[in-house]
Each structure stands twice: as C-alpha cells, then as structure tokens.
mmCIF file of C-alpha atoms in Angstrom:
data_model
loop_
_atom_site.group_PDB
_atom_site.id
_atom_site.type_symbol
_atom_site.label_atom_id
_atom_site.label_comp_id
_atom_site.label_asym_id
_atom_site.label_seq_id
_atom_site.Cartn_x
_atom_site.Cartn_y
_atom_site.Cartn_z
ATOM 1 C CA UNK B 1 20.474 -4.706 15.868
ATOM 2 C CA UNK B 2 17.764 -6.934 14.211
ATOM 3 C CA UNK B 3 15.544 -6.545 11.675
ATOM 4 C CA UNK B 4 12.667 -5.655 13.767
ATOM 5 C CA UNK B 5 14.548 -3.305 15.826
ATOM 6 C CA UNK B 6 16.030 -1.375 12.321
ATOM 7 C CA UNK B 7 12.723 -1.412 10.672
ATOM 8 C CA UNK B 8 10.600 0.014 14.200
ATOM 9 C CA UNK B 9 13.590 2.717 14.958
ATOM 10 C CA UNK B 10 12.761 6.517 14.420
ATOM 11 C CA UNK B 11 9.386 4.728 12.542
ATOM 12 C CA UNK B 12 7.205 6.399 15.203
ATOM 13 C CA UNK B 13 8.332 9.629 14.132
ATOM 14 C CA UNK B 14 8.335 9.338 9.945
ATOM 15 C CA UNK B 15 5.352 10.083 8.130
ATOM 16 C CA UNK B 16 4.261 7.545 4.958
ATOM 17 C CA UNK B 17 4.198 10.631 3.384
ATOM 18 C CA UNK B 18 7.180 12.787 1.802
ATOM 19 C CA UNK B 19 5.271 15.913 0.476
ATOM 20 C CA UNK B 20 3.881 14.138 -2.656
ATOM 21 C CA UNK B 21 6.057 11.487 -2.356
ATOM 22 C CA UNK B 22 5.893 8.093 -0.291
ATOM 23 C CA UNK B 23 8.645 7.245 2.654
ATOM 24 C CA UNK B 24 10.030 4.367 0.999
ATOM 25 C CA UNK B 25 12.214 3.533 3.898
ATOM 26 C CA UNK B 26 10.210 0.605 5.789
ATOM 27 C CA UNK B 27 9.717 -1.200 2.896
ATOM 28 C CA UNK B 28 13.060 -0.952 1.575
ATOM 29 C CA UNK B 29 14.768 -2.021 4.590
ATOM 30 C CA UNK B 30 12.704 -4.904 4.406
ATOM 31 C CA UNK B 31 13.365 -5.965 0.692
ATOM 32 C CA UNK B 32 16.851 -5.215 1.440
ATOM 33 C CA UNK B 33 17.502 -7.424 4.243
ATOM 34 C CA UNK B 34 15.138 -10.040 2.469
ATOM 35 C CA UNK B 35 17.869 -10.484 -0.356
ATOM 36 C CA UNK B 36 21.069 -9.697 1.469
ATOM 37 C CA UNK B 37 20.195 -11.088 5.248
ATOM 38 C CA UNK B 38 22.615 -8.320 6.028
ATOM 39 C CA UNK B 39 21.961 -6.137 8.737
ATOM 40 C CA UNK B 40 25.078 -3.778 8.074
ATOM 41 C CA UNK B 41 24.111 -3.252 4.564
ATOM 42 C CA UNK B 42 20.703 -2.592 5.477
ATOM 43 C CA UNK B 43 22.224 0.231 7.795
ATOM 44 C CA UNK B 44 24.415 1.768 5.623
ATOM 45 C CA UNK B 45 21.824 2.284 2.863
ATOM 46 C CA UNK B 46 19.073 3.673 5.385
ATOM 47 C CA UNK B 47 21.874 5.810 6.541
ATOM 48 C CA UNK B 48 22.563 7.097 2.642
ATOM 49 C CA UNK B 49 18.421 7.555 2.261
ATOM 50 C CA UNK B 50 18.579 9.706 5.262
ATOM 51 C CA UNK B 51 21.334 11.821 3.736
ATOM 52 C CA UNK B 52 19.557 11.909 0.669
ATOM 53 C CA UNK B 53 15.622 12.557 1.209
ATOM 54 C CA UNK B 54 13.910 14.936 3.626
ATOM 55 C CA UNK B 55 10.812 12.892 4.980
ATOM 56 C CA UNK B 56 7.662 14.440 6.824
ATOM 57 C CA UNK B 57 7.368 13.950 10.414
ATOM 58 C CA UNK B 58 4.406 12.950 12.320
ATOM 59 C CA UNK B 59 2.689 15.713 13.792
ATOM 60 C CA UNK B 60 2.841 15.918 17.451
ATOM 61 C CA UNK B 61 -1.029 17.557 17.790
ATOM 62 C CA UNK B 62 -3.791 16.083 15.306
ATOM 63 C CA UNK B 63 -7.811 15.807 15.978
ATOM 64 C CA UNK B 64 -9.304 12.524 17.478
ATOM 65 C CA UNK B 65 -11.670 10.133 14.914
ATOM 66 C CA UNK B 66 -14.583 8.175 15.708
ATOM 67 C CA UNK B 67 -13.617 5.769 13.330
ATOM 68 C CA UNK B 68 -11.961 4.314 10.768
ATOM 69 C CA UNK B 69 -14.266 5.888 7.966
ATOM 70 C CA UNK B 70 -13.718 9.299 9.217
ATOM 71 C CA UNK B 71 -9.935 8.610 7.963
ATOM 72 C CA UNK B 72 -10.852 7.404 4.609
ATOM 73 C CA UNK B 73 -8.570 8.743 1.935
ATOM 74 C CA UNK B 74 -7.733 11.678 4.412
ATOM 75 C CA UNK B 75 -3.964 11.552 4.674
ATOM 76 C CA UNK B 76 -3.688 14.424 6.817
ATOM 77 C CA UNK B 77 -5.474 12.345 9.191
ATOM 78 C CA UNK B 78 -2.590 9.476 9.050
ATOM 79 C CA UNK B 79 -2.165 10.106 12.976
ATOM 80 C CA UNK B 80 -5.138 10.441 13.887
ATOM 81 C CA UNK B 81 -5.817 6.668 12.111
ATOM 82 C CA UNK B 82 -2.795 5.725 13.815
ATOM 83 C CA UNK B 83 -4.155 6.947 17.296
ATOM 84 C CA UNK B 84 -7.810 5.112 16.502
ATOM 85 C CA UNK B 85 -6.611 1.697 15.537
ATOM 86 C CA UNK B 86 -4.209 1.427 18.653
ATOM 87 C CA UNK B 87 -6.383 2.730 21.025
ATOM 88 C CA UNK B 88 -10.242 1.701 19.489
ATOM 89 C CA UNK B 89 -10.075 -1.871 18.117
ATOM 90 C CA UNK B 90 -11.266 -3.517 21.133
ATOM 91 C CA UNK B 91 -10.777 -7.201 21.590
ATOM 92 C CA UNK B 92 -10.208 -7.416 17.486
ATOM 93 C CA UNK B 93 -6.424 -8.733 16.693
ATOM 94 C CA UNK B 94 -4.352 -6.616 14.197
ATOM 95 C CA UNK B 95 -4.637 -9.261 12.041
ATOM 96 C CA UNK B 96 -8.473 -9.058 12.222
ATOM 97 C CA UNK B 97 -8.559 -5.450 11.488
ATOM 98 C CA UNK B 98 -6.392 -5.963 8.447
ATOM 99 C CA UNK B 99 -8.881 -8.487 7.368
ATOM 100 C CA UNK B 100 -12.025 -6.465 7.802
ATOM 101 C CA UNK B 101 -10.407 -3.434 6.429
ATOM 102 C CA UNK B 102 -9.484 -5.095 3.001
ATOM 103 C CA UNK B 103 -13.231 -6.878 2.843
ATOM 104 C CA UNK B 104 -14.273 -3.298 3.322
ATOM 105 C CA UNK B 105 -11.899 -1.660 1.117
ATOM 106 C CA UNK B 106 -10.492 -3.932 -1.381
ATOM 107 C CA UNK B 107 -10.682 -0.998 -4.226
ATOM 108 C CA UNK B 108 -7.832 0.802 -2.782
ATOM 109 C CA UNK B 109 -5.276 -1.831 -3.626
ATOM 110 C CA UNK B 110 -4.004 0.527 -6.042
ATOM 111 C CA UNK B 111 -3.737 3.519 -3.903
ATOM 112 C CA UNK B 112 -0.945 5.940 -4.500
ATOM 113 C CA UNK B 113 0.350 3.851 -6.874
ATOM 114 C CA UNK B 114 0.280 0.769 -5.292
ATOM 115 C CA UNK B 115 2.339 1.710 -2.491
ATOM 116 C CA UNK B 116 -0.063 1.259 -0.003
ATOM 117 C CA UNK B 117 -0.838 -2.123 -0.070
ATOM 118 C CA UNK B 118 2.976 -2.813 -0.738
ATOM 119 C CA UNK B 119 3.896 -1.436 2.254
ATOM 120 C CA UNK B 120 0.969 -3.386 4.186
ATOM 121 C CA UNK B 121 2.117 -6.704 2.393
ATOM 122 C CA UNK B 122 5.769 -5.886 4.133
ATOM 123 C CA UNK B 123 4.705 -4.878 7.312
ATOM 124 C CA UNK B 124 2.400 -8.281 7.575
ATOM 125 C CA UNK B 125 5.547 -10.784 5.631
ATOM 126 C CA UNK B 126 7.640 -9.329 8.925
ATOM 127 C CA UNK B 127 4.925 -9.593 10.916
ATOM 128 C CA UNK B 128 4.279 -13.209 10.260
ATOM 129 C CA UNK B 129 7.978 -13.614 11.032
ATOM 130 C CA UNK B 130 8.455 -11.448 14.324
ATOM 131 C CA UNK B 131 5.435 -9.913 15.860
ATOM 132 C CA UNK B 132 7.346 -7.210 17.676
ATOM 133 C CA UNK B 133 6.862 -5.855 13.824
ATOM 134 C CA UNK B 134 2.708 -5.108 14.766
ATOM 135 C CA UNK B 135 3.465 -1.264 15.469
ATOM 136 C CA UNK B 136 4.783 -1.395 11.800
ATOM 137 C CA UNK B 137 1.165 -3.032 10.643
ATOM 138 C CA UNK B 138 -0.780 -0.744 12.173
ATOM 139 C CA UNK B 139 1.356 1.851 10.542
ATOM 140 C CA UNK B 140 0.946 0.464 7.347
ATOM 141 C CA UNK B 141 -2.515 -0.235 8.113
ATOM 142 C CA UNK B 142 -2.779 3.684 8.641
ATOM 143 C CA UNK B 143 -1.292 4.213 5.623
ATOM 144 C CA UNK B 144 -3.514 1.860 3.654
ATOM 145 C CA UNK B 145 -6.551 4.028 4.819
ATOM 146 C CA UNK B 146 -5.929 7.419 4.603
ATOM 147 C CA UNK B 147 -4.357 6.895 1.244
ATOM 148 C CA UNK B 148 -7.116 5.390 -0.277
ATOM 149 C CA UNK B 149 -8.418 5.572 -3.546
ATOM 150 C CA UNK B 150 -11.147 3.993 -4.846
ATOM 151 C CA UNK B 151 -10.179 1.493 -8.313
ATOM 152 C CA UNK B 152 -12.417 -0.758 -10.456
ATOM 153 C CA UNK B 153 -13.236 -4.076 -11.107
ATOM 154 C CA UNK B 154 -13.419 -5.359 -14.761
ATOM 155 C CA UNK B 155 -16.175 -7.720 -15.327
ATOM 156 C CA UNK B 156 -15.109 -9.645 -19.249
ATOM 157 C CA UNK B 157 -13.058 -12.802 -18.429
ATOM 158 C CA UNK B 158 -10.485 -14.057 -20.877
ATOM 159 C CA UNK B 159 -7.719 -16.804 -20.591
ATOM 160 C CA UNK B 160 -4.223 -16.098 -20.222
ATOM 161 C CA UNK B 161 -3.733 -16.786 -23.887
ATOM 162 C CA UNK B 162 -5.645 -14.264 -25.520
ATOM 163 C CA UNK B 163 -4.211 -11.656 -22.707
ATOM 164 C CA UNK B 164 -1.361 -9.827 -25.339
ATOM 165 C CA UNK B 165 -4.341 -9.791 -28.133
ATOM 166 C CA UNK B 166 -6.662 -8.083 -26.122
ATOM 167 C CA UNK B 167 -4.355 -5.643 -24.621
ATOM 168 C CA UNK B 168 -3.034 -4.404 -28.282
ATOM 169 C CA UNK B 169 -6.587 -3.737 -28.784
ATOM 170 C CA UNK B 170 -7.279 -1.339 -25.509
ATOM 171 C CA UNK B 171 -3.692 0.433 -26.737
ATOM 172 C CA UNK B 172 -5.056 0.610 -30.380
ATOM 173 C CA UNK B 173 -8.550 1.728 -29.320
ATOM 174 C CA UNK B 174 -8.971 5.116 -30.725
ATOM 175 C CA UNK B 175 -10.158 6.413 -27.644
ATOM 176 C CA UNK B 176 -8.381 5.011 -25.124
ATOM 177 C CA UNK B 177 -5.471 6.215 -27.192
ATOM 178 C CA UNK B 178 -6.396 10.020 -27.033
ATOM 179 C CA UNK B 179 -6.686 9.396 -22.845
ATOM 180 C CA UNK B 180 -3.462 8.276 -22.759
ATOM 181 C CA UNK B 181 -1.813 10.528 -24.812
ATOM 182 C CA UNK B 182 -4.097 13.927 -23.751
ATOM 183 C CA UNK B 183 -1.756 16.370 -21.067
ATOM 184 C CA UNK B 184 -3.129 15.539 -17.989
ATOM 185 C CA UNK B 185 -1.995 14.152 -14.905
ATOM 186 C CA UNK B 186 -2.203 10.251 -14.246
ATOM 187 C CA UNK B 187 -4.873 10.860 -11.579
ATOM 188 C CA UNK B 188 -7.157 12.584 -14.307
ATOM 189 C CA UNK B 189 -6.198 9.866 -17.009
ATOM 190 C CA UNK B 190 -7.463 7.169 -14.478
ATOM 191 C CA UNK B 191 -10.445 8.970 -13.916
ATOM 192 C CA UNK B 192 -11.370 9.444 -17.407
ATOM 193 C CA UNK B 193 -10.719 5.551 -18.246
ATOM 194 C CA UNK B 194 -12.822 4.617 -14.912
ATOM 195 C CA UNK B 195 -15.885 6.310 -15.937
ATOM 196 C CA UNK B 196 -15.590 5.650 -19.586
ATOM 197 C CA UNK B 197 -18.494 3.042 -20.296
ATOM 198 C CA UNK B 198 -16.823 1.421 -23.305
ATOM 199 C CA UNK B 199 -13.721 0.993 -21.711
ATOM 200 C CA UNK B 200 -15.191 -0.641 -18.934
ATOM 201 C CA UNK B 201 -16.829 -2.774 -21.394
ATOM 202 C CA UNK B 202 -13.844 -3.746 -22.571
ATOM 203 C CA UNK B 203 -11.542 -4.040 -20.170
ATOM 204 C CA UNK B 204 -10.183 -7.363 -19.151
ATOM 205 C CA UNK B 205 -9.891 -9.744 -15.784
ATOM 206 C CA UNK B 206 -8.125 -13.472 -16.730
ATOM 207 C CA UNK B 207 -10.251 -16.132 -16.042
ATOM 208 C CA UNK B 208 -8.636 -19.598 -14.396
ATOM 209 C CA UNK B 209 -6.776 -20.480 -10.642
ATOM 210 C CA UNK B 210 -4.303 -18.389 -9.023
ATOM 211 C CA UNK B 211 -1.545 -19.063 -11.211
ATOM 212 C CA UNK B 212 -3.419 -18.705 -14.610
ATOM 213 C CA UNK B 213 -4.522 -14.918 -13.505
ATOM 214 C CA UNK B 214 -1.165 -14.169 -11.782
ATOM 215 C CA UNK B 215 0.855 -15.737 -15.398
ATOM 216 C CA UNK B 216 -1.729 -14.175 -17.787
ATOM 217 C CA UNK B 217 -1.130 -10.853 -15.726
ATOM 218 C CA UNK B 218 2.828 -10.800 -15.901
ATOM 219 C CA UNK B 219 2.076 -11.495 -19.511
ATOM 220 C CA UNK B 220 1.488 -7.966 -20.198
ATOM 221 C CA UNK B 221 2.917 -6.410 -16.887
ATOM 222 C CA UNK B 222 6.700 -7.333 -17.651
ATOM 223 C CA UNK B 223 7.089 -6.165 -21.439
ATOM 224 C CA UNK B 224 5.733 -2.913 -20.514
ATOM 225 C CA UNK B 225 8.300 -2.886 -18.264
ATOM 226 C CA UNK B 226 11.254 -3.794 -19.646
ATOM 227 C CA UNK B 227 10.320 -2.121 -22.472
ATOM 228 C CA UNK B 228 10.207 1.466 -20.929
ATOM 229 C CA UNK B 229 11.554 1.400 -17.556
ATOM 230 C CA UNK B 230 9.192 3.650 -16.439
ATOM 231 C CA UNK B 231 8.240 3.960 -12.696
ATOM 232 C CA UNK B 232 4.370 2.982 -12.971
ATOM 233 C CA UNK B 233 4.794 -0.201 -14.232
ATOM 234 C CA UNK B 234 7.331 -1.277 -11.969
ATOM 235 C CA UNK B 235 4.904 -0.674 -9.325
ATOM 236 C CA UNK B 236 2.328 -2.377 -11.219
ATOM 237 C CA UNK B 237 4.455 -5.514 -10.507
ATOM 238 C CA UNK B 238 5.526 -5.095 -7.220
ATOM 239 C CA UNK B 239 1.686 -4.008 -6.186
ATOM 240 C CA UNK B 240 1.344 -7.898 -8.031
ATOM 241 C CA UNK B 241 2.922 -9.415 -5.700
ATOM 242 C CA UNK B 242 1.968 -7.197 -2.655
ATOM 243 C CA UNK B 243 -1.442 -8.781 -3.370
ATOM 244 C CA UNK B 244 -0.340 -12.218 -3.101
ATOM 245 C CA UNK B 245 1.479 -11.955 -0.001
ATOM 246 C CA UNK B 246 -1.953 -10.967 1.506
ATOM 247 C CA UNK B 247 -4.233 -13.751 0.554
ATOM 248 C CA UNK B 248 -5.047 -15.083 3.140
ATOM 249 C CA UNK B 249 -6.192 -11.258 4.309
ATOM 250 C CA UNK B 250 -8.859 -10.668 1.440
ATOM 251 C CA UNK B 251 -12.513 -11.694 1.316
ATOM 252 C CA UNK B 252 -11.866 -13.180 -2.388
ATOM 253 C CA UNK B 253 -8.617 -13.673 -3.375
ATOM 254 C CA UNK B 254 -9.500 -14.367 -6.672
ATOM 255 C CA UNK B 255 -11.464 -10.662 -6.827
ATOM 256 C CA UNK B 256 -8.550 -9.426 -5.047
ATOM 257 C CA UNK B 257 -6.330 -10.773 -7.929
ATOM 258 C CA UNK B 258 -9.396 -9.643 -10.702
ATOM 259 C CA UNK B 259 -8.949 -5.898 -8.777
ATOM 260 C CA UNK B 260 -5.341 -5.778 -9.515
ATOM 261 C CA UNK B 261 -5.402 -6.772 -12.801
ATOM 262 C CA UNK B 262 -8.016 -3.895 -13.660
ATOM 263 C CA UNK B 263 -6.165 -1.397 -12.281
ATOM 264 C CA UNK B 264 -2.451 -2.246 -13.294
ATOM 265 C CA UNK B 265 -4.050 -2.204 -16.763
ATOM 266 C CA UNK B 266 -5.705 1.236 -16.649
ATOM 267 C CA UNK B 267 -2.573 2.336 -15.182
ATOM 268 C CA UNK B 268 -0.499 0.897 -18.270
ATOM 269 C CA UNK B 269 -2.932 2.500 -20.355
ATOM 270 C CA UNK B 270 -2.356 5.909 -19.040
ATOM 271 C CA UNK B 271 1.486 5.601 -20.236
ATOM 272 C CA UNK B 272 2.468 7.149 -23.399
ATOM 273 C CA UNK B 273 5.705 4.592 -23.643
ATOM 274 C CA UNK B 274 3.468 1.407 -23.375
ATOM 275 C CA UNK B 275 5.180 -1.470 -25.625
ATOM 276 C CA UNK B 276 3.822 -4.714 -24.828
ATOM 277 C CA UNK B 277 5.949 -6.130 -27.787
ATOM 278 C CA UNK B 278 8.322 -9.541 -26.027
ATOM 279 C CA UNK B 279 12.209 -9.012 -26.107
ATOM 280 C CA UNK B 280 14.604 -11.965 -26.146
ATOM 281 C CA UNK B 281 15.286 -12.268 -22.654
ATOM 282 C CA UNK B 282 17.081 -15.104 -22.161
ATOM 283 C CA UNK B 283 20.005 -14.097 -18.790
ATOM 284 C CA UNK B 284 23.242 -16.519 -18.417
ATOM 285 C CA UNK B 285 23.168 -15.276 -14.785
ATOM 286 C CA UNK B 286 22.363 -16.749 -11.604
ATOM 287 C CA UNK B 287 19.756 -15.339 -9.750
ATOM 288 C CA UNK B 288 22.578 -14.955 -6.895
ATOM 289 C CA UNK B 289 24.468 -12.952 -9.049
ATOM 290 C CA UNK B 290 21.287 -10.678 -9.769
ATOM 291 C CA UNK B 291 20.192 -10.125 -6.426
ATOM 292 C CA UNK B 292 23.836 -9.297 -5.588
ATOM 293 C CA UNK B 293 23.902 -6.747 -8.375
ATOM 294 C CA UNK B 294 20.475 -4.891 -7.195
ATOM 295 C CA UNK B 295 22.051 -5.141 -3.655
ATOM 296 C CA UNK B 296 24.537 -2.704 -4.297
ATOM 297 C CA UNK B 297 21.947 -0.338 -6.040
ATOM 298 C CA UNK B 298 21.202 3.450 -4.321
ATOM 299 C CA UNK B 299 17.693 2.872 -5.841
ATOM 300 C CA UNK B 300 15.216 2.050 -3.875
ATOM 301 C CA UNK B 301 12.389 0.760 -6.552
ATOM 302 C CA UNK B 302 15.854 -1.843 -8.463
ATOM 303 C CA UNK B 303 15.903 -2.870 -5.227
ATOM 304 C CA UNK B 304 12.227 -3.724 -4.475
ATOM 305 C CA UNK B 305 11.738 -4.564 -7.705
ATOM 306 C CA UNK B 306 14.721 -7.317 -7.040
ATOM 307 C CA UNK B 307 12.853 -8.665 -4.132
ATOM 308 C CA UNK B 308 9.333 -8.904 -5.660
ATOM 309 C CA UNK B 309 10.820 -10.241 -8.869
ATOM 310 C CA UNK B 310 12.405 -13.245 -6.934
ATOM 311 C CA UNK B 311 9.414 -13.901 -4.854
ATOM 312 C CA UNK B 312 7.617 -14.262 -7.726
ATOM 313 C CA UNK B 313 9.865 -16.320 -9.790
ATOM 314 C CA UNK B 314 10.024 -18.387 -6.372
ATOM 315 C CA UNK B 315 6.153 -19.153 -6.037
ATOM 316 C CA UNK B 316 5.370 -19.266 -10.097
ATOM 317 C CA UNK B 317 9.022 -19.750 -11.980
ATOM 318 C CA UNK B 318 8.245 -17.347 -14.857
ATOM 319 C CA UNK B 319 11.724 -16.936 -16.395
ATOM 320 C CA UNK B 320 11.551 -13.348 -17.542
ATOM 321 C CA UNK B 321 11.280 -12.052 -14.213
ATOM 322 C CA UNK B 322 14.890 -12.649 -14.071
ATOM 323 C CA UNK B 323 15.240 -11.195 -17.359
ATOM 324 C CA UNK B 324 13.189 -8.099 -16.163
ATOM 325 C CA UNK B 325 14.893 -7.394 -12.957
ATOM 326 C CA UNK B 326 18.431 -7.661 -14.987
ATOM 327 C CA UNK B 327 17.088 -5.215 -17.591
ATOM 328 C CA UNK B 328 16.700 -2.226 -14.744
ATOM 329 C CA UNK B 329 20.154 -2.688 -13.654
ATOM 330 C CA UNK B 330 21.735 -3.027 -16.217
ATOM 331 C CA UNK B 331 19.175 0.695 -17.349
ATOM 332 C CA UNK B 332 21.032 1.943 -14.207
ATOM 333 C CA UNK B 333 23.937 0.990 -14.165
ATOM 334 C CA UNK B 334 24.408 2.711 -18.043
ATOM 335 C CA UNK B 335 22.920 5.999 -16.363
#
C-alpha cells in the first residue's frame, strides 16, 4: 500500500468531524509518512487511532445545494458540499476551485482552529505529489467550507523587531486582559476581541517580504508555545505553515500571511497561560534524532507539530523551531 492508497482508504466514509472534535486522521497520516517515509508505521498508528477515537461517519442521505454559499459555515452540510463540488464545478480544475474559494473566503483561514486550512494545505502538498490524492482535496475543500468562520484583518504595520514590544502591550492592555481572563468559551473571547474597536486599533500585521512577516510571526508564536504547551498555540503554528504551503492558491499572499498573523494573535490573546518571555533553547540534537523521537509519539498534534516545525526550519532556518518541537516531547514524554 502507498501513501495515496492509505490516506484515500475508508476516507469516503469518515466525517472531518468527530462530535466537536476534528478527524485528525488524513492529516496525520500524511505528516507521519512525511517524516518517517514509512508506510508500516503509518499503518500501525492509524490502526492505534482507530482503536482509540470513535469518528462520525458520513451520512448516507443529506439535501442537495445550489451552491457553494449555501454550505457556508454549515457543517452539517459537509456532504452535501462534497456532492456539489464533484458533481457542479463544470470545466473548473480542483485546483481552480481551491483558488477561487480562498479569493472568496480568505477569512476562514482560522476556522476551527486552524484545522481547516491545515488539512487543505495536506490534501494539496499530496496532491501536488500524486493526483490520485484529488478526492482527498475536494474533501478538504469540503471541509474548508462548511467549517468556516469568518477572522479579521489587522490594518497597523510594524517590523519584525518591534513584534515582542508590541505584543507585551496587547497582553498588558487592561482590557484585553479582562477578555482573556473573563469565563467564557474561546469562541466568545474571539468575538469580543473582533468587535472591540480599540483592539482592532491596535492590533498588529508585520510589515516586510515573506520571510520578515513569517520570522516576525514565529517571534511571538513559538514562546507562547513552549512556554505553555497548550493546544491553541500549537495550532497557531502549524495553521503558519498551512498558509505557506498554499501560496500559490491565495489572491495575496502577503494578506493571506497579514490574515494569519491577526488571528493567531487574537487567539494567543484569548489564553490565560500566554508567556511570550524567550527560554534558552539551544538542542545538541540532530533534527534526525527529533523527528525520530516525535515518530514514535501516540499524539497526533507532537507529531504534526514535528512535521510543520521541520518544514519550516527547512524553508526559513529559525533555530528554535527545533528547540520548540523538542520541548513537547520531551512535555510528553515526562507525562
């Protein structure tokens, strides 16, 4: 069995959706593979996830759509989106239809915590690689749609420099602070920060090319990290580099880039743990070694995180990705 054929099997009949949770398995078969190019492990850890979770199925009987819109942010209509993009896109290509959704809908980059435009950034890496992966885009692409959520877009510029100063302000900010720490759900906290006029004010996009917003980003995104663990600001990076794997798919890039720094920093800002303060985080070991560590891991997110973090360190060679990626495991492995 290949990688196509382990990623498309029994896909047809999982939802994206785990009651309110995400199906994790696509994408982790994918990262997976990506850092072991090992079919058998990839097997025995989907077999482990299937012991271990209880995902939705498809439903077998769902209304027809008109069109794409109808499905918007509908995820009981993940079928039914399914069903209209295979059977109503005309002479447009899949890749086409990924393009003109994410001009439409570039917002929803941060949908269900990121996870949707993760899993459309794997579907099209495998894509790229074998097209007998396209049922998995146009899952994915399903996904993306009826999952989405509507995010910001920060207008104040500032350069990668000044990005640590100004984000100690937004956590000091008397207000912002009360958001973060009132007892409410994430979804609410968002909500209040998005319709907040002074924090929009604010708020924060990094000026520069590709690599200045992507550095001045991980500037902030990795400390918060390492310094809690916690599950939203992993996804924060690994939505990071979801993004990049799809530039060539967005309108603007650089927006797209400008859209995920606003919303991975309202996210961090709805975390009660949120340290930005740099560790020493020097790591004597290889990045072989690493990825062989998080290979063995039962966890899906250390090992997506593993993948992403390499990718990254691959295109921009920011050392503390390493360091970041180590920090988890070694979190896990002392749990």
């Amino acid at each position: 069995m290949n990688i196509e054929q382990l990623i498309n099997k029994d896909a047809e009949n999982n939802s994206p959706y785990m009651g309110g949770f995400i199906n994790h398995l696509p994408m982790v078969k994918y990262a997976l593979f990506s850092i072991t190019n090992d079919i058998n492990k990839v097997e025995t850890f989907v077999e482990y996830y299937l012991n271990n979770y209880s995902i939705d199925k498809v439903k077998e009987n769902y209304e027809k759509v008109n069109s794409i819109e109808d499905c918007l942010g509908e995820k009981e209509l993940y079928e039914s989106c399914l069903d209209f993009i295979r059977n109503n896109i005309g002479e447009e290509t899949i890749e086409e239809l990924v393009r003109s959704t994410l001009r439409k809908y570039p917002l929803g980059l941060s949908s269900g915590l990121f996870h949707t435009i993760i899993r459309l950034s794997y579907a099209i890496e495998g894509y790229e690689i074998n097209k007998k992966l396209k049922p998995e885009v146009e899952r994915a692409l399903a996904y993306y749609i009826t999952g989405y959520r509507a995010g910001g877009l920060f207008k104040r510029e500032i350069s990668k420099e000044d990005v640590l100063v100004e984000m100690r302000k937004l956590i000091e900010d008397k207000e912002f602070k009360e958001i973060r720490n009132s007892n409410i759900s994430l979804g609410q906290k968002l909500k209040k920060l998005y319709s907040n006029e002074n924090y929009l004010k604010q708020g924060f996009i990094i000026e520069g090319n590709e690599e200045d917003k992507v550095k001045g980003i991980l500037e902030m995104l990795m400390p918060a990290f390492y310094n809690s663990n916690s599950i939203v600001m992993l996804h924060c990076i690994t939505g990071l580099q979801a993004v990049i794997t799809l530039k060539n798919y967005f309108e603007d890039y650089k927006v797209a880039l400008d859209i995920l720094t606003t919303t991975a920093l309202t996210h961090l800002l709805s975390q009660t743990d949120l340290d930005i303060t740099k560790q020493n985080t020097k790591v004597e070991e290889s990045w072989d070694e690493i990825l062989k560590k998080a290979s063995e891991s039962k966890n899906i997110h250390t090992i997506k995180l593993a993948y992403t973090n390499k990718k990254l360190y691959d295109l921009f060679k920011v050392t503390d990705l390493k360091y970041t990626i180590n920090k988890r495991i070694e979190l896990e492995t002392k749990n």
